[in-house]
Protein backbone atom coordinates (compact mmCIF):
# COMPACT_ATOMS: atom_id res chain seq x y z
CA GLY A 1 49.71 15.87 6.62
CA VAL A 2 46.86 16.59 8.94
CA LEU A 3 45.52 13.86 11.19
CA TRP A 4 41.48 13.89 10.89
CA ILE A 5 40.06 12.05 14.08
CA GLY A 6 36.58 10.94 13.75
CA THR A 7 34.58 10.57 17.61
CA ARG A 8 31.45 9.11 18.55
CA ALA A 9 29.80 12.76 20.08
CA ALA A 10 31.51 15.44 18.76
CA GLY A 11 31.95 15.01 14.99
CA VAL A 12 35.58 15.68 13.42
CA ARG A 13 38.94 16.61 14.95
CA ARG A 14 41.67 17.72 12.69
CA TRP A 15 45.09 18.14 13.81
CA ASN A 16 48.35 19.68 12.08
CA PRO A 17 51.33 18.49 13.66
CA ALA A 18 53.52 21.74 11.51
CA THR A 19 51.90 23.85 13.09
CA TRP A 20 50.36 21.97 16.19
CA ALA A 21 47.20 23.03 15.51
CA PHE A 22 43.26 21.59 16.23
CA GLY A 23 40.35 22.46 14.04
CA HIS A 24 36.79 21.19 14.63
CA VAL A 25 34.54 19.94 11.63
CA ALA A 26 30.81 21.35 13.31
CA VAL A 27 27.85 19.60 12.80
CA SER A 28 25.08 21.01 10.66
CA SER A 29 22.09 21.66 11.61
CA GLY A 30 19.81 19.85 8.79
CA GLY A 31 21.47 21.88 6.43
CA SER A 32 23.24 20.27 2.90
CA SER A 33 26.70 20.49 4.03
CA GLY A 34 29.14 19.76 6.79
CA LEU A 35 29.14 17.05 9.17
CA GLY A 36 25.14 14.98 9.29
CA ALA A 37 26.17 13.36 12.75
CA PRO A 38 28.41 13.65 15.49
CA TYR A 39 28.93 9.87 15.57
CA VAL A 40 31.94 9.38 13.01
CA THR A 41 32.27 6.14 11.64
CA ALA A 42 34.30 5.78 8.49
CA PHE A 43 36.76 8.01 6.44
CA ALA A 44 38.01 7.41 3.08
CA GLU A 45 40.01 9.47 0.36
CA ASP A 46 38.66 9.63 -3.59
CA ALA A 47 40.79 9.99 -6.62
CA ALA A 48 40.30 13.98 -6.33
CA GLY A 49 41.92 13.96 -2.49
CA ARG A 50 38.26 14.84 -0.94
CA LEU A 51 37.55 13.46 2.49
CA TRP A 52 34.56 10.96 2.88
CA VAL A 53 32.71 10.87 6.21
CA GLY A 54 30.58 8.53 7.68
CA THR A 55 27.88 9.35 10.27
CA MET A 56 25.81 7.13 12.17
CA GLY A 57 22.68 8.44 11.55
CA GLY A 58 24.13 11.49 9.11
CA GLY A 59 24.76 10.21 6.29
CA VAL A 60 27.93 10.83 4.11
CA ALA A 61 29.89 14.49 4.39
CA ILE A 62 32.23 15.01 1.71
CA PHE A 63 34.87 17.88 2.00
CA ASP A 64 37.32 19.14 -0.31
CA ARG A 65 39.99 20.09 1.55
CA VAL A 66 41.31 22.64 -0.56
CA SER A 67 37.80 25.01 -1.19
CA GLY A 68 36.94 24.15 1.77
CA ALA A 69 33.41 23.45 0.86
CA SER A 70 31.46 20.14 1.85
CA GLU A 71 28.47 18.85 0.72
CA GLN A 72 25.81 15.70 2.01
CA LEU A 73 24.81 12.53 1.14
CA ARG A 74 21.42 11.56 2.86
CA ALA A 75 18.59 9.16 2.66
CA ALA A 76 16.26 11.78 2.47
CA THR A 77 17.56 12.92 -0.76
CA GLY A 78 17.87 9.95 -2.17
CA ALA A 79 21.36 9.42 -2.80
CA LEU A 80 21.93 6.99 -0.07
CA THR A 81 19.42 4.07 0.82
CA ASP A 82 20.16 4.24 5.10
CA ASP A 83 21.90 7.34 6.94
CA ARG A 84 23.60 5.20 9.16
CA VAL A 85 27.27 4.32 7.38
CA MET A 86 29.22 1.77 8.79
CA ALA A 87 32.19 1.50 6.28
CA LEU A 88 33.73 3.33 3.17
CA THR A 89 36.94 2.42 1.10
CA THR A 90 37.72 3.61 -2.57
CA ASP A 91 38.76 0.69 -5.32
CA ARG A 92 41.69 1.59 -8.09
CA ALA A 93 39.39 2.41 -10.50
CA GLY A 94 38.33 5.90 -8.30
CA THR A 95 34.88 3.88 -7.21
CA VAL A 96 33.89 4.97 -3.58
CA TRP A 97 31.87 2.13 -1.74
CA VAL A 98 29.53 3.21 1.14
CA GLY A 99 28.41 0.26 3.59
CA THR A 100 25.42 1.37 5.22
CA MET A 101 23.90 -0.62 8.22
CA ASN A 102 20.11 -1.19 7.02
CA GLY A 103 21.03 -0.17 3.37
CA GLY A 104 23.33 -2.34 1.58
CA LEU A 105 26.63 -1.50 -0.44
CA LEU A 106 26.27 1.58 -2.38
CA ARG A 107 29.32 2.82 -4.88
CA PHE A 108 29.40 6.13 -6.04
CA ALA A 109 31.47 7.49 -8.64
CA GLY A 110 34.40 9.99 -7.50
CA ASP A 111 32.12 13.06 -7.78
CA GLY A 112 29.78 11.66 -5.14
CA LYS A 113 27.37 10.80 -8.00
CA PRO A 114 25.50 7.10 -7.93
CA LEU A 115 26.83 4.86 -10.50
CA ALA A 116 23.68 3.97 -12.33
CA ASP A 117 24.54 3.15 -16.14
CA ARG A 118 25.82 -0.58 -16.59
CA THR A 119 28.44 0.85 -18.90
CA GLN A 120 29.75 2.68 -16.69
CA GLY A 121 29.81 0.61 -13.70
CA MET A 122 31.11 -2.10 -15.34
CA ALA A 123 34.14 -0.04 -16.53
CA ARG A 124 34.85 0.41 -12.82
CA LEU A 125 34.43 -3.14 -12.23
CA GLY A 126 37.14 -4.36 -15.13
CA PRO A 127 40.17 -4.28 -12.90
CA TRP A 128 38.43 -6.26 -10.10
CA LEU A 129 37.13 -8.50 -12.33
CA ALA A 130 40.62 -8.85 -14.78
CA ASP A 131 42.52 -10.12 -11.63
CA PRO A 132 40.30 -11.21 -8.33
CA THR A 133 43.51 -11.51 -5.90
CA GLY A 134 42.10 -7.81 -4.74
CA ILE A 135 38.40 -9.19 -4.20
CA ARG A 136 40.02 -12.30 -2.52
CA VAL A 137 41.90 -10.03 0.20
CA ARG A 138 39.21 -7.19 0.44
CA ALA A 139 36.43 -9.85 1.23
CA GLY A 140 38.64 -12.02 3.39
CA ILE A 141 39.11 -9.09 5.80
CA ALA A 142 35.63 -7.99 5.48
CA LEU A 143 34.60 -11.33 6.16
CA LYS A 144 37.13 -11.49 9.25
CA VAL A 145 35.92 -7.93 10.83
CA LEU A 146 32.36 -9.27 10.69
CA ALA A 147 33.07 -12.89 12.34
CA ALA A 148 34.89 -11.12 15.19
CA ARG A 149 31.92 -8.95 16.35
CA PRO A 150 30.46 -9.75 19.51
CA GLU A 151 27.05 -10.17 18.29
CA VAL A 152 28.05 -12.34 14.98
CA ASP A 153 28.34 -16.29 15.59
CA ALA A 154 30.88 -16.78 13.42
CA SER A 155 30.25 -20.45 12.71
CA ARG A 156 26.83 -19.45 11.44
CA LEU A 157 27.96 -16.89 8.32
CA SER A 158 26.94 -17.52 5.28
CA ALA A 159 27.06 -15.45 2.04
CA ILE A 160 24.90 -14.69 -0.91
CA GLY A 161 25.24 -12.37 -3.75
CA TYR A 162 23.97 -11.00 -6.99
CA CYS A 163 26.03 -10.02 -10.04
CA PHE A 164 29.65 -8.76 -8.89
CA GLY A 165 28.39 -9.85 -5.01
CA GLY A 166 28.08 -13.27 -6.32
CA THR A 167 31.65 -12.95 -8.10
CA THR A 168 32.93 -11.88 -4.71
CA VAL A 169 31.18 -14.73 -2.51
CA LEU A 170 32.85 -17.03 -5.19
CA GLU A 171 35.74 -15.91 -4.35
CA LEU A 172 35.72 -15.79 -0.42
């Protein structure tokens, strides 16, 4: 496979060990495709095999590695609440989760569209609610990562949540 490398100032580099070829994903100059900013913060792969790239200030870029097409999710278009993406992950149900600096945690269906319908959202949460072990493990890891940050006083952490967030807090 190809190794994708995120940088702080030069966007995304990719290396194909089979051919020893290096490639570069360019930063878009205000377009709706390509990479929105050069500072890459996170990667995730969705159920369709597309690569989601989070950036600091440029939102999320979604790359279809087969067709070469890409699209951006940005706050300016209403797709995100904050363009400063701190974390990306996918769950067993195919939902892509986007953690932002000040815009909270967002969830997207694998097609890049926000989950707005309660029925659709609950169908994706079902596996997590049926077996909360995964919630405990992931929330525990996230808590450890947060507590290890130098600007965080781990002795003063607390958590609050509503709905699924409340369930997560109770599982901590």
